[in-house]
Coordinates of C-alpha atoms in Angstrom, one line a residue:
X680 CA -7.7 6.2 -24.4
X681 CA -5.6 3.7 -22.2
X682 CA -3.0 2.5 -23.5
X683 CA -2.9 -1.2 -24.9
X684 CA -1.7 -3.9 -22.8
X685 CA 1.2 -5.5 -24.0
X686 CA 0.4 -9.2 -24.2
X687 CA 4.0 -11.1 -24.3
X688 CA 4.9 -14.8 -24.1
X689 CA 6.0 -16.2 -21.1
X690 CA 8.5 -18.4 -23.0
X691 CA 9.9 -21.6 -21.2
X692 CA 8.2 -21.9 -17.5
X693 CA 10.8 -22.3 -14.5
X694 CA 10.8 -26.6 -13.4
X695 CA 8.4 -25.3 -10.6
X696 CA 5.9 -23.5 -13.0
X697 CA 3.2 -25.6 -14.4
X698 CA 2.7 -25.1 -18.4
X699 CA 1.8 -21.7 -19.5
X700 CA -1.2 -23.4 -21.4
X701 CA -3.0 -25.0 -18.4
X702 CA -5.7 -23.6 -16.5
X703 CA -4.6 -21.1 -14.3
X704 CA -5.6 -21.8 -10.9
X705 CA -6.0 -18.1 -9.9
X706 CA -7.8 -15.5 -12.5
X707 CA -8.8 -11.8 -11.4
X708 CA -11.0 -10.0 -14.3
X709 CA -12.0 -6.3 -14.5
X710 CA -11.4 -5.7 -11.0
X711 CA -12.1 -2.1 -10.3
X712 CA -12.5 -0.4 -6.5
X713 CA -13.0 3.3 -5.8
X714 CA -12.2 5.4 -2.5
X715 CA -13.5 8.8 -1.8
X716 CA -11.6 11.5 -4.8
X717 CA -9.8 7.9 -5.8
X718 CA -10.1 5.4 -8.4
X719 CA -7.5 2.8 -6.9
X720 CA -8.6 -0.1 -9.5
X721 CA -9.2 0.2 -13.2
X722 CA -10.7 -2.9 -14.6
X723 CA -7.4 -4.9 -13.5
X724 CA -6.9 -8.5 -14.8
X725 CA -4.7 -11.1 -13.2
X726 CA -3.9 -14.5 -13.8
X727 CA -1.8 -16.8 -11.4
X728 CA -0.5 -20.5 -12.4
X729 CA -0.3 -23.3 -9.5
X730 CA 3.7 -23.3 -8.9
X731 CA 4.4 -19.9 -10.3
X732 CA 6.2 -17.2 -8.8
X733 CA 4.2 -14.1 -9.9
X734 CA 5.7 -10.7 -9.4
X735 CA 3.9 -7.5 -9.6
X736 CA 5.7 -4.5 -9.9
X737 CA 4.7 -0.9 -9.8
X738 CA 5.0 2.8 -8.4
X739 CA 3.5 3.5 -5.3
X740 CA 0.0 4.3 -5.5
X741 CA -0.3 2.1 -8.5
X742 CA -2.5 -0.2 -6.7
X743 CA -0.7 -3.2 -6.2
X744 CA -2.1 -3.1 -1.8
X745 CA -5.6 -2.5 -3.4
X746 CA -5.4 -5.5 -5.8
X747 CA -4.2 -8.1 -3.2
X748 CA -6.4 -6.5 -0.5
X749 CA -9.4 -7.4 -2.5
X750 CA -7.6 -11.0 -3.2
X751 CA -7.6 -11.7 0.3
X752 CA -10.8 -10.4 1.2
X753 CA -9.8 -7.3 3.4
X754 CA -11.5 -4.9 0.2
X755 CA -15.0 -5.7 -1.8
X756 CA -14.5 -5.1 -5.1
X757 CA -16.7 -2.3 -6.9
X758 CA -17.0 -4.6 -9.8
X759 CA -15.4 -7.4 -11.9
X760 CA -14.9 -11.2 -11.0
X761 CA -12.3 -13.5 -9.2
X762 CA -12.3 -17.2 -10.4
X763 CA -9.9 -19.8 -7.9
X764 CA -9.6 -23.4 -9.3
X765 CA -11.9 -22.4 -12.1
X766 CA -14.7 -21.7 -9.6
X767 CA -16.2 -17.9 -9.0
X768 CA -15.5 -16.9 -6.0
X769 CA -15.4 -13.6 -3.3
X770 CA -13.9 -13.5 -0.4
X771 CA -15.8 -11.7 2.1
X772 CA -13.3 -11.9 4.8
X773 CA -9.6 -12.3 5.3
X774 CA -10.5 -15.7 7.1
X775 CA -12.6 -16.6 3.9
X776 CA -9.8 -16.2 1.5
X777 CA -7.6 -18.3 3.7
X778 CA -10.4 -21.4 3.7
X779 CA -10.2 -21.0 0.1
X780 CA -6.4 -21.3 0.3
X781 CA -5.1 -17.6 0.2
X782 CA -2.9 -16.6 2.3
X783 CA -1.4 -13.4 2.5
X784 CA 1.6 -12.0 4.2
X785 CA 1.7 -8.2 4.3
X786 CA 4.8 -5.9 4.6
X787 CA 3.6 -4.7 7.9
X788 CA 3.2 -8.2 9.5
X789 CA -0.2 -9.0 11.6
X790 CA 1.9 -10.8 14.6
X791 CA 0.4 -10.4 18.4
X792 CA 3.3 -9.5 19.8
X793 CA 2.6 -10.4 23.2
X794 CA 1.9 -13.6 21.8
X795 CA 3.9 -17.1 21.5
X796 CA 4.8 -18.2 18.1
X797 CA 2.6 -21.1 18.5
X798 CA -0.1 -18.9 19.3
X799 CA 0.8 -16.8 16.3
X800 CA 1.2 -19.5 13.9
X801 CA -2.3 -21.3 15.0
X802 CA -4.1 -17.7 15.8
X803 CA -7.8 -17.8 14.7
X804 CA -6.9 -22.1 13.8
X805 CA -6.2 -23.0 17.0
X806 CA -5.5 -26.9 17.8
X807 CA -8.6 -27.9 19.8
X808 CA -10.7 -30.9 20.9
X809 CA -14.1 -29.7 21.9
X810 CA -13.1 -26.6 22.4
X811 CA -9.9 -27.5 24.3
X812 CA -6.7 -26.5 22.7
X813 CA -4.2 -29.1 22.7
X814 CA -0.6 -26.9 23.5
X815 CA 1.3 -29.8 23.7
X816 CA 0.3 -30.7 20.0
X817 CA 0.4 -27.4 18.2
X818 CA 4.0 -26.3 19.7
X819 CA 4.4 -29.9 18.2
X820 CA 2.9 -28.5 15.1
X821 CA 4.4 -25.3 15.2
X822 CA 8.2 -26.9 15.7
X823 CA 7.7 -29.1 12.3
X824 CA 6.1 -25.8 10.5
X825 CA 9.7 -24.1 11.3
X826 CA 11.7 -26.6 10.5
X827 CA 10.2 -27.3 7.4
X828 CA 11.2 -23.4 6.6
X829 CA 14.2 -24.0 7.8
X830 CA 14.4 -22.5 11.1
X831 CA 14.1 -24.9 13.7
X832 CA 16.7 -22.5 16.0
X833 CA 13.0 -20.9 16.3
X834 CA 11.7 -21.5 19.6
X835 CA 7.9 -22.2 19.8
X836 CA 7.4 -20.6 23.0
X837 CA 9.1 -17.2 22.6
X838 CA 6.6 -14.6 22.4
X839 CA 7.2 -12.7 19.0
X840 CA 7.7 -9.5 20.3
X841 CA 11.1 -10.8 21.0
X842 CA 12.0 -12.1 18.1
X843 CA 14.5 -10.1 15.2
X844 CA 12.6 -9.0 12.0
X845 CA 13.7 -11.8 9.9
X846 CA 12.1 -14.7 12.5
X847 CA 9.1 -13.0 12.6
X848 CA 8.7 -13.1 9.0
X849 CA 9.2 -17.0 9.0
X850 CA 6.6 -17.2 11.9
X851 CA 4.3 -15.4 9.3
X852 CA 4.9 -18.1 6.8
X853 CA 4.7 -20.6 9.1
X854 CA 1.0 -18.9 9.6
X855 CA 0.0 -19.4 6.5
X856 CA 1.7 -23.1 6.0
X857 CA -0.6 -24.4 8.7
X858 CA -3.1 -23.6 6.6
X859 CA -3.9 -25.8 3.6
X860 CA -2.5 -22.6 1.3
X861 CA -2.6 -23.0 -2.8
X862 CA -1.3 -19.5 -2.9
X863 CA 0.8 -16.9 -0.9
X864 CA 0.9 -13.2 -1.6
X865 CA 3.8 -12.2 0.2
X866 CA 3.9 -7.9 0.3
X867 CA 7.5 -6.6 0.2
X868 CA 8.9 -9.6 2.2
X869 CA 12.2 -8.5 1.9
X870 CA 12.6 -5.5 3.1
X871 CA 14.0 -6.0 6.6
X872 CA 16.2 -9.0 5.9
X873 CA 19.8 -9.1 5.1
X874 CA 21.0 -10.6 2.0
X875 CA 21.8 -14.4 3.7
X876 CA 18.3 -14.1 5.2
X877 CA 16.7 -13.1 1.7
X878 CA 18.9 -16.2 0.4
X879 CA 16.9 -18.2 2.8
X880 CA 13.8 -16.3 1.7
X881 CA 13.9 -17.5 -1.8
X882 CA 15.0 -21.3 -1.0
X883 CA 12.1 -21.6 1.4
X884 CA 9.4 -19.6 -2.2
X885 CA 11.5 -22.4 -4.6
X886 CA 10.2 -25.2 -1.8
X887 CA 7.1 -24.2 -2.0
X888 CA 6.7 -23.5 -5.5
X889 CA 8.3 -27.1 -5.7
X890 CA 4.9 -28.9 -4.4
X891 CA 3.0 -26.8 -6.7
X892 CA 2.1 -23.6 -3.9
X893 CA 2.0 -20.3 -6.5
X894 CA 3.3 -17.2 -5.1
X895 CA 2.7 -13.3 -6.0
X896 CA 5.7 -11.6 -5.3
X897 CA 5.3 -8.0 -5.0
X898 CA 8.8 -6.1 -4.8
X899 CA 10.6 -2.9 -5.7
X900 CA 13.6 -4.6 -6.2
X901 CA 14.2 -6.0 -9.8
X902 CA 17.3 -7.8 -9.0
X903 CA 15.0 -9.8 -6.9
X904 CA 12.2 -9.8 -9.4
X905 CA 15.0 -11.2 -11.6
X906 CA 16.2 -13.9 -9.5
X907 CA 13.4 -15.5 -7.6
X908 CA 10.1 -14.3 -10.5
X909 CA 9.0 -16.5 -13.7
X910 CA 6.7 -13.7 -14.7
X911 CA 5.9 -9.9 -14.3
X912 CA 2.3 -8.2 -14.7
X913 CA 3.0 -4.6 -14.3
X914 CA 0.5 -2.1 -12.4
X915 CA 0.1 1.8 -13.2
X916 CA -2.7 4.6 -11.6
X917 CA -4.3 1.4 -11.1
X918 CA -4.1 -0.1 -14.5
X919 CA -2.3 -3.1 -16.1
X920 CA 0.6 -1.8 -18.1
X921 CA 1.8 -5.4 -18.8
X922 CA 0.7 -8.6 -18.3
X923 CA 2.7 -11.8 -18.5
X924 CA 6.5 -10.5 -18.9
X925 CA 9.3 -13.2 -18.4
X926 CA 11.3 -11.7 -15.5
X927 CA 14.3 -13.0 -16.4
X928 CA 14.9 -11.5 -19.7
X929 CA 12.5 -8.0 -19.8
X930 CA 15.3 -4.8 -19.4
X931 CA 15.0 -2.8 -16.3
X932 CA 14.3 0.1 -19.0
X933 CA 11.1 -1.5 -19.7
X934 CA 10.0 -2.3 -16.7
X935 CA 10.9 1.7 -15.8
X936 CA 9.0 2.9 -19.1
X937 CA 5.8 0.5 -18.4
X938 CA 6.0 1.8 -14.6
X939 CA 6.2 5.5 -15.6
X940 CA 3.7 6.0 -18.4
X941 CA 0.7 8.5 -17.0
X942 CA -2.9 9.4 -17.5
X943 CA -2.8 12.1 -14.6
X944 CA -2.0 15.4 -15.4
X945 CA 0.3 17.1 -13.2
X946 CA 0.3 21.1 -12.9
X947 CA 2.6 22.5 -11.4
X948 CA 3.2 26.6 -10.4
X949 CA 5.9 27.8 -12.3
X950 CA 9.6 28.0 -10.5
X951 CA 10.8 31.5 -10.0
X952 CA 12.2 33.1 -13.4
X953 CA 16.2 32.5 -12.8
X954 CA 17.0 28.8 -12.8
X955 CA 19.9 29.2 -10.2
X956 CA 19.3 28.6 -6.8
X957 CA 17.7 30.9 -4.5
X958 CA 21.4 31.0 -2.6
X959 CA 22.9 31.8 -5.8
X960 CA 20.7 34.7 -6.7
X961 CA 22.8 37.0 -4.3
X962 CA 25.2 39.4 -5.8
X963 CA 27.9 38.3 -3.7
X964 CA 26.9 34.5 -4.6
X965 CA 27.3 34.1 -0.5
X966 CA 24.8 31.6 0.2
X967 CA 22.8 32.0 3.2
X968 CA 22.9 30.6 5.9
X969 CA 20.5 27.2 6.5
X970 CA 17.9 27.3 8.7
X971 CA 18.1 24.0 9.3
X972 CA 21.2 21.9 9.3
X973 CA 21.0 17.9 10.1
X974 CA 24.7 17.0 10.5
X975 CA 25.6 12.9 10.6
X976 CA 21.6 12.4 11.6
X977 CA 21.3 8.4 11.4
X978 CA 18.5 6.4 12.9
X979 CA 19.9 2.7 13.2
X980 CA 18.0 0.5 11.5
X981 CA 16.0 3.1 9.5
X982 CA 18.4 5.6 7.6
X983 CA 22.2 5.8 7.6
X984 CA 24.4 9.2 8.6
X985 CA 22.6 12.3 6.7
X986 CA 23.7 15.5 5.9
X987 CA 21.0 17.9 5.3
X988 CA 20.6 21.4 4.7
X989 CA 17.5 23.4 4.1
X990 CA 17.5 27.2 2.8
X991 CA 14.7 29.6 3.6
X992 CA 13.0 29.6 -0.4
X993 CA 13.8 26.3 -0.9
X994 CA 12.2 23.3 -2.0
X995 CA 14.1 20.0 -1.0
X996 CA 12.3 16.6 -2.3
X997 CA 13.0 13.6 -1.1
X998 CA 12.5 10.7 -3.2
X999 CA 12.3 7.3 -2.5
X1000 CA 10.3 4.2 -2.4
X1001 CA 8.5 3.0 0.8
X1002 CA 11.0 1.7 3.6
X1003 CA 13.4 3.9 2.2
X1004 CA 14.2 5.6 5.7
X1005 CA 12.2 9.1 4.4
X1006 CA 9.1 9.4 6.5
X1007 CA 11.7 8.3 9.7
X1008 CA 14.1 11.5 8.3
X1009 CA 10.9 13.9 8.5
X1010 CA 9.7 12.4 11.7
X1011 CA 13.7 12.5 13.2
X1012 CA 14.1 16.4 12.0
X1013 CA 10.4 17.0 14.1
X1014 CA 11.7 15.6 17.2
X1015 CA 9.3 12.7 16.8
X1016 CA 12.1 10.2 16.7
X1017 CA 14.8 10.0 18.6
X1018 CA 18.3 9.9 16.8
X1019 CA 21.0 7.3 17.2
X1020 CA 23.7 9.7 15.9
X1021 CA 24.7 13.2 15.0
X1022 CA 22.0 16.4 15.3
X1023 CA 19.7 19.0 14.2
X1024 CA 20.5 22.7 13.7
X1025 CA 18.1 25.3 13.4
X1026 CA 19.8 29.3 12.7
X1027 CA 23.1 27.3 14.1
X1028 CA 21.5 26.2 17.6
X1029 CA 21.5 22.3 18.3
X1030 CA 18.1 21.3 19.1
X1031 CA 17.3 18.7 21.9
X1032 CA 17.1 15.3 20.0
X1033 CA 13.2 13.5 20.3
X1034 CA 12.0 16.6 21.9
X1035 CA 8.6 17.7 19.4
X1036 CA 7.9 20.8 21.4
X1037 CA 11.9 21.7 21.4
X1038 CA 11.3 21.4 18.0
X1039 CA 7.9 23.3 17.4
X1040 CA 9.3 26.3 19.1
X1041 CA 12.3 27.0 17.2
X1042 CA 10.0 26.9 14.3
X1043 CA 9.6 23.3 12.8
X1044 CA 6.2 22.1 11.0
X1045 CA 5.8 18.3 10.3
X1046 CA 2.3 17.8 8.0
X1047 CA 2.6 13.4 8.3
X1048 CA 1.4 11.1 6.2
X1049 CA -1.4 9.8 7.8
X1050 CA -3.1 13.2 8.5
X1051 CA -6.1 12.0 10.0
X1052 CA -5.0 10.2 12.4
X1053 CA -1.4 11.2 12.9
X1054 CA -2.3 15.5 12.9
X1055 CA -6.3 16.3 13.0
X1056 CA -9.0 15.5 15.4
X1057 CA -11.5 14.5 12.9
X1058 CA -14.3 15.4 14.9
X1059 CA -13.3 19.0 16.2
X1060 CA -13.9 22.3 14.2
X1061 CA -11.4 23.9 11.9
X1062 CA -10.6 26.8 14.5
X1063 CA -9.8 23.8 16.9
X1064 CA -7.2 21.9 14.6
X1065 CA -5.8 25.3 12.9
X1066 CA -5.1 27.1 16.5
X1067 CA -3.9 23.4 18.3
X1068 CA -0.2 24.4 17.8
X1069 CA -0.5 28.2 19.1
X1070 CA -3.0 28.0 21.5
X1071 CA -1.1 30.0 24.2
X1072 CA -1.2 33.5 21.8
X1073 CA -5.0 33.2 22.5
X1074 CA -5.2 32.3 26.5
X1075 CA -5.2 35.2 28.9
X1076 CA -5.1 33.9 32.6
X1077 CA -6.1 30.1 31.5
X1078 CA -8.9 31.7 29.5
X1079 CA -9.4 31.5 25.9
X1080 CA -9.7 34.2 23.6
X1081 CA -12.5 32.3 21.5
X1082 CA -13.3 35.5 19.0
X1083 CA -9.7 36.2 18.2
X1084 CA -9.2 32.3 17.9
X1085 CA -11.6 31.5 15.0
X1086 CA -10.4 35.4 13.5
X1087 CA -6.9 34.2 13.0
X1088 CA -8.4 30.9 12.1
X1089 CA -10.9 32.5 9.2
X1090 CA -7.9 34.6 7.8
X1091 CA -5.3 31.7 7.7
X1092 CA -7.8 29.5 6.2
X1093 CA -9.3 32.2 3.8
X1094 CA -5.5 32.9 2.3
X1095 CA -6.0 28.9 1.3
X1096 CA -9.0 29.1 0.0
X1097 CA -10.2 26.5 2.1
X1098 CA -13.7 25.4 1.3
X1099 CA -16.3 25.7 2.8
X1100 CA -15.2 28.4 4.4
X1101 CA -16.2 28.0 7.7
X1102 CA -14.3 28.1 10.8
X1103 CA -16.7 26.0 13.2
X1104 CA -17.2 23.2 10.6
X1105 CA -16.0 19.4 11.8
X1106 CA -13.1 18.2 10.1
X1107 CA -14.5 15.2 9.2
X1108 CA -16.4 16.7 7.0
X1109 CA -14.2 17.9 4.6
X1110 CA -12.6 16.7 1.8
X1111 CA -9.2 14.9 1.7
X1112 CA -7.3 18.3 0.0
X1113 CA -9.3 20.7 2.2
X1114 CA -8.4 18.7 5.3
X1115 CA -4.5 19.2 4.1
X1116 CA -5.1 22.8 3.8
X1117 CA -6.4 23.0 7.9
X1118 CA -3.3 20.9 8.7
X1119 CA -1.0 23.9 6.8
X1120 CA -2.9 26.2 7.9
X1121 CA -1.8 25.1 11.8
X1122 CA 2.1 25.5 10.5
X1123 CA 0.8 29.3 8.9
X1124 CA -0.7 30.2 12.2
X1125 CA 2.4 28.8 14.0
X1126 CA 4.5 30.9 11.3
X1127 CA 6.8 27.9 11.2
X1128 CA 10.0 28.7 9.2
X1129 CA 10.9 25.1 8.2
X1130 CA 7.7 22.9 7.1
X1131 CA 8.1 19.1 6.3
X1132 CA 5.6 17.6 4.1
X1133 CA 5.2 13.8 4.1
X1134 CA 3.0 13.0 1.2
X1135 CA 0.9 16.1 1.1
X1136 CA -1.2 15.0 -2.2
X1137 CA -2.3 11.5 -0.4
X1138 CA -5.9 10.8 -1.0
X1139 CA -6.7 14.3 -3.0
X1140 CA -8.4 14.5 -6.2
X1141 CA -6.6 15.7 -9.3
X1142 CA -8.0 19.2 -8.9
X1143 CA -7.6 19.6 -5.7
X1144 CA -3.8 18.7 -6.1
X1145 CA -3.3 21.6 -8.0
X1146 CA -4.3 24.0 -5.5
X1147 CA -2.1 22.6 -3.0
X1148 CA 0.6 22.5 -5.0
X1149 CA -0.1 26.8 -5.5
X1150 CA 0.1 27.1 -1.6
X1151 CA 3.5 24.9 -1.5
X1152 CA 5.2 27.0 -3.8
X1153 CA 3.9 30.6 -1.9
X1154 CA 5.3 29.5 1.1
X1155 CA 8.6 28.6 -0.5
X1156 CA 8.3 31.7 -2.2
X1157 CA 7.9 33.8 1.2
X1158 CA 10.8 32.3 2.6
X1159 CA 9.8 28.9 4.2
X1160 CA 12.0 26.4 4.0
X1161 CA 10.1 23.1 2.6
X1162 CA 10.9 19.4 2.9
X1163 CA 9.2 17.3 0.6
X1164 CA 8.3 13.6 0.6
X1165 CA 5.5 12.2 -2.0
X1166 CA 5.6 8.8 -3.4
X1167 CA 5.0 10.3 -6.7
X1168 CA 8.4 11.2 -8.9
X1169 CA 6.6 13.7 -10.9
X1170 CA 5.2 15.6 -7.8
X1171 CA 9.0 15.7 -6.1
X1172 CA 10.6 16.5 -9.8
X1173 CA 7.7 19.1 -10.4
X1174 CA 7.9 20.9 -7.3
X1175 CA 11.2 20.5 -5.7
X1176 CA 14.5 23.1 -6.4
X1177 CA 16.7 20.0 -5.0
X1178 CA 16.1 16.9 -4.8
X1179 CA 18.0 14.1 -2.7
X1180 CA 17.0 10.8 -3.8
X1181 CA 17.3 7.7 -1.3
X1182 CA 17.7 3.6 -1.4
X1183 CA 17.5 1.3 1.2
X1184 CA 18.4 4.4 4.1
X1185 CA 21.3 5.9 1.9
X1186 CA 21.0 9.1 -0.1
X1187 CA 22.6 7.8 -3.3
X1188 CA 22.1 10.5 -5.2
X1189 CA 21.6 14.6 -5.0
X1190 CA 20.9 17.0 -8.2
X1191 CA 18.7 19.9 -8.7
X1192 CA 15.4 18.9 -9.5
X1193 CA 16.0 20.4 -13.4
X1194 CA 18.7 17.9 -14.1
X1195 CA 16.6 14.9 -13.0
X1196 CA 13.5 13.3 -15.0
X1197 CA 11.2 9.9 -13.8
X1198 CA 12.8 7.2 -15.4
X1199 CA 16.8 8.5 -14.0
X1200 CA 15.0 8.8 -10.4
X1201 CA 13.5 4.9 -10.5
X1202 CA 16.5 4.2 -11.8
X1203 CA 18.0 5.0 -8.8
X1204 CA 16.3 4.0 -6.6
X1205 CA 15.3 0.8 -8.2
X1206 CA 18.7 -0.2 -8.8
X1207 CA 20.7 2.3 -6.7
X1208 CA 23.7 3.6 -8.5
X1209 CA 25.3 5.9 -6.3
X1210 CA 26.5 9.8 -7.4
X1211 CA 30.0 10.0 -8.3

């Protein structure tokens, strides 16, 4: 039975908020959406005053993209009901939602870089006559948009792609300002600015609130939440935990508790027997040497100077929320990215920084995040994608060995238990979990010694979880060396030995896995107290 939904008092509304009994000018009833294996919405209900700053807060994965995705006409819902000024409506469009009013700023912003910012700001709205546009007018336009956020230093003409990460976000306000916008749903807006640009951030929200504009505020930060919030519905495995909490006032335990209640089940293989450290096991309590050393690794901008070692056995997890800098680690250790300081090691030797195939030889495995389009070709055969990495062991004078291909292929797969089993099937065609078995299957083939897993559960049902979490823990257990990233504290705390937990670019905190549990992690990396 889901849990009840704790129905609190908003208590006294913010001068900007309109009064908690009025009609609220945005409601959201029984939304639910499904994806393939996924149920992203649960009957999710969401009310929004005119003026308000709304905040919603959750775990990633707990549907908070979905919800606004569907508010802004980018997702259909499955079922329920969306009333705006008391009216039903649906948007069927991203372009509908903003002729109702509803703008939307997403954490990955939609700017053309190539683009001016007048022609961003008017983009699809362009100031015309006839079909003319009128430049002269909208750089007019687009000059009294930015100063009205504050910015006038903003040149209309640049082209965005020049501009620093903070200006760009204004230009996507100054987007939806040109609009005749009732509400803004701004998607982690913070997250690239500096503390004297998130300053400006929240006077520019209190302006807006100030002529009655309501804002949903979606943010991992609760000091934020706190400062700049009125009140707090709360999202989990895409259900309402809470609806209606005062920011100001609700504990950052609650929050944490309402965040990390489950329905999923979670089953892990068991750790080996001894709870020490596979390095520790020795009689001589020598430990090993890594296989992989990162030593001062920084990317500037993206993580700050790391110190990493990985142990053949070993699980590492790294845990953190989105824009934490651990999908850029993964990618920096592959040789995908190029680092700004310090180096990788594997068995001692420095590898060649941004070099992938430097990197795949000495015996490095990246499984990414986005496996279909970042590491399958969706519409090859499962002998294709499993031998992609190792194709030279089967060419003899340019010529492919096609038996002995789809052989090795067939008895990688097989120890996976990948299903169907069949070796000349398309990709595509699989499901999400047996798509991430051909993908660790390439690393198997490859007999990679160090794999790096970023989010290897995404988009795979509950049963098939447990399967992959079975192979995970085999490899460990022959002697791979495994990096993992999931978005998921249970899954890092559940199948991790070690686990490094990061804020903001900065490990602040490293502990076996044992000595950890949900609620210290999003502590953590919520609030960021940093290990003695």
């Amino acid at each position: 039975m889901a849990p009840q939904v704790p129905q609190v008092p908003t208590g006294p509304p913010s001068p900007a908020a309109q009064p908690a009994e009025s009609a609220p000018l945005l409601r959201m009833s029984r939304i639910t959406k499904t994806f393939p294996g996924v149920r992203a919405l649960d009957g999710v209900d969401l009310d929004v005053q005119a003026g308000e700053v709304h905040c919603l807060l959750g775990q990633n994965g707990a549907g908070k993209s979905t919800l606004i995705k569907v508010l802004a006409g980018a997702h259909q819902p499955d079922s329920g009901e969306i009333h705006w000024r008391g009216e039903p409506v649906r948007p069927a469009t991203p372009a509908a939602a903003m002729r109702l009013g509803i703008a939307t700023i997403y954490q990955e912003l939609d700017l053309v870089e190539h683009l001016s910012v007048t022609e961003n700001i008017f983009l699809g709205n362009e100031v015309a006559v006839r079909g003319v546009v009128r430049a002269r007018e909208a750089r007019g336009r687009a000059a009294a948009l930015l100063r009205r956020l504050g910015h006038p230093e903003i040149d209309p003409d640049t082209a965005v792609g020049a501009l620093p990460a903070a200006a760009q976000q204004i230009v996507s306000m100054a987007r939806a300002l040109s609009h005749d916008v009732r509400l803004i749903v701004m998607d982690e807006p913070s997250a690239a600015l500096d503390p004297d640009e998130v300053d400006n951030l929240f006077r520019i929200v209190g302006g807006m609130t100030a002529d009655g504009v309501a804002v949903v505020y979606i943010s991992h930060r609760l000091e934020e939440i706190r400062r700049i919030g009125d009140r707090v519905s709360v999202l989990k495995d895409g259900r309402v935990a809470a609806r209606g909490l005062p920011a100001r006032t609700t504990g950052t335990g609650e929050f944490v508790a309402l965040m990390t209640g489950r329905d999923v089940q979670y089953v892990f293989p068991r750790r080996p027997v001894t709870t020490e450290p596979l390095h520790d096991r020795v009689l001589h309590k020598v430990p090993p040497p890594p296989v992989l050393c990162a030593e001062g690794l920084a990317r500037e901008g993206e993580f700050e100077p790391l110190d990493l070692e990985l142990r053949a056995g070993e699980i590492t997890g790294l845990a953190g929320l989105v824009g934490s800098g651990r999908s850029e680690i993964l990618e920096t250790l592959a040789g995908a990215r190029r680092p700004t300081a310090g180096r990788v090691l594997v068995d001692g030797r420095p590898l060649r920084p941004g070099d992938v195939t430097a990197a795949v030889r000495a015996g490095v495995g990246l499984a990414p995040e986005e496996r279909k389009s970042q590491a399958l070709l969706m519409l090859e055969s499962v002998t294709s994608n499993v031998s992609l990495s190792a194709l030279p062991r089967f060419s003899t004078g340019g010529w492919l060995d096609r038996v002995r291909e789809r052989a090795e292929t067939r008895f990688r797969t097989r120890g996976l238990a990948l299903h169907p089993d069949d070796p000349d099937r398309a990709v595509r065609t699989l499901s999400g979990g047996n798509q991430q078995k051909v993908v660790l299957a390439r690393w198997l083939l490859r007999e990679c010694r160090v794999l790096l897993l970023d989010e290897p559960t995404r988009g795979v049902d509950v049963g098939a979880r447990a399967e992959l979490y079975g192979v995970i823990r085999r490899l460990a257990d022959s002697g791979v060396a495994v990096l993992l990233v999931s978005s998921e504290v249970p899954e890092v705390l559940g199948l991790a030995d070690r686990v490094l937990v990061l804020r903001e670019g900065r490990v602040v905190h490293t502990a076996p896995a044992r000595e950890l549990d949900e609620h210290r992690v999003l502590d953590l990396v919520m609030e960021g107290s940093p290990s003695c």
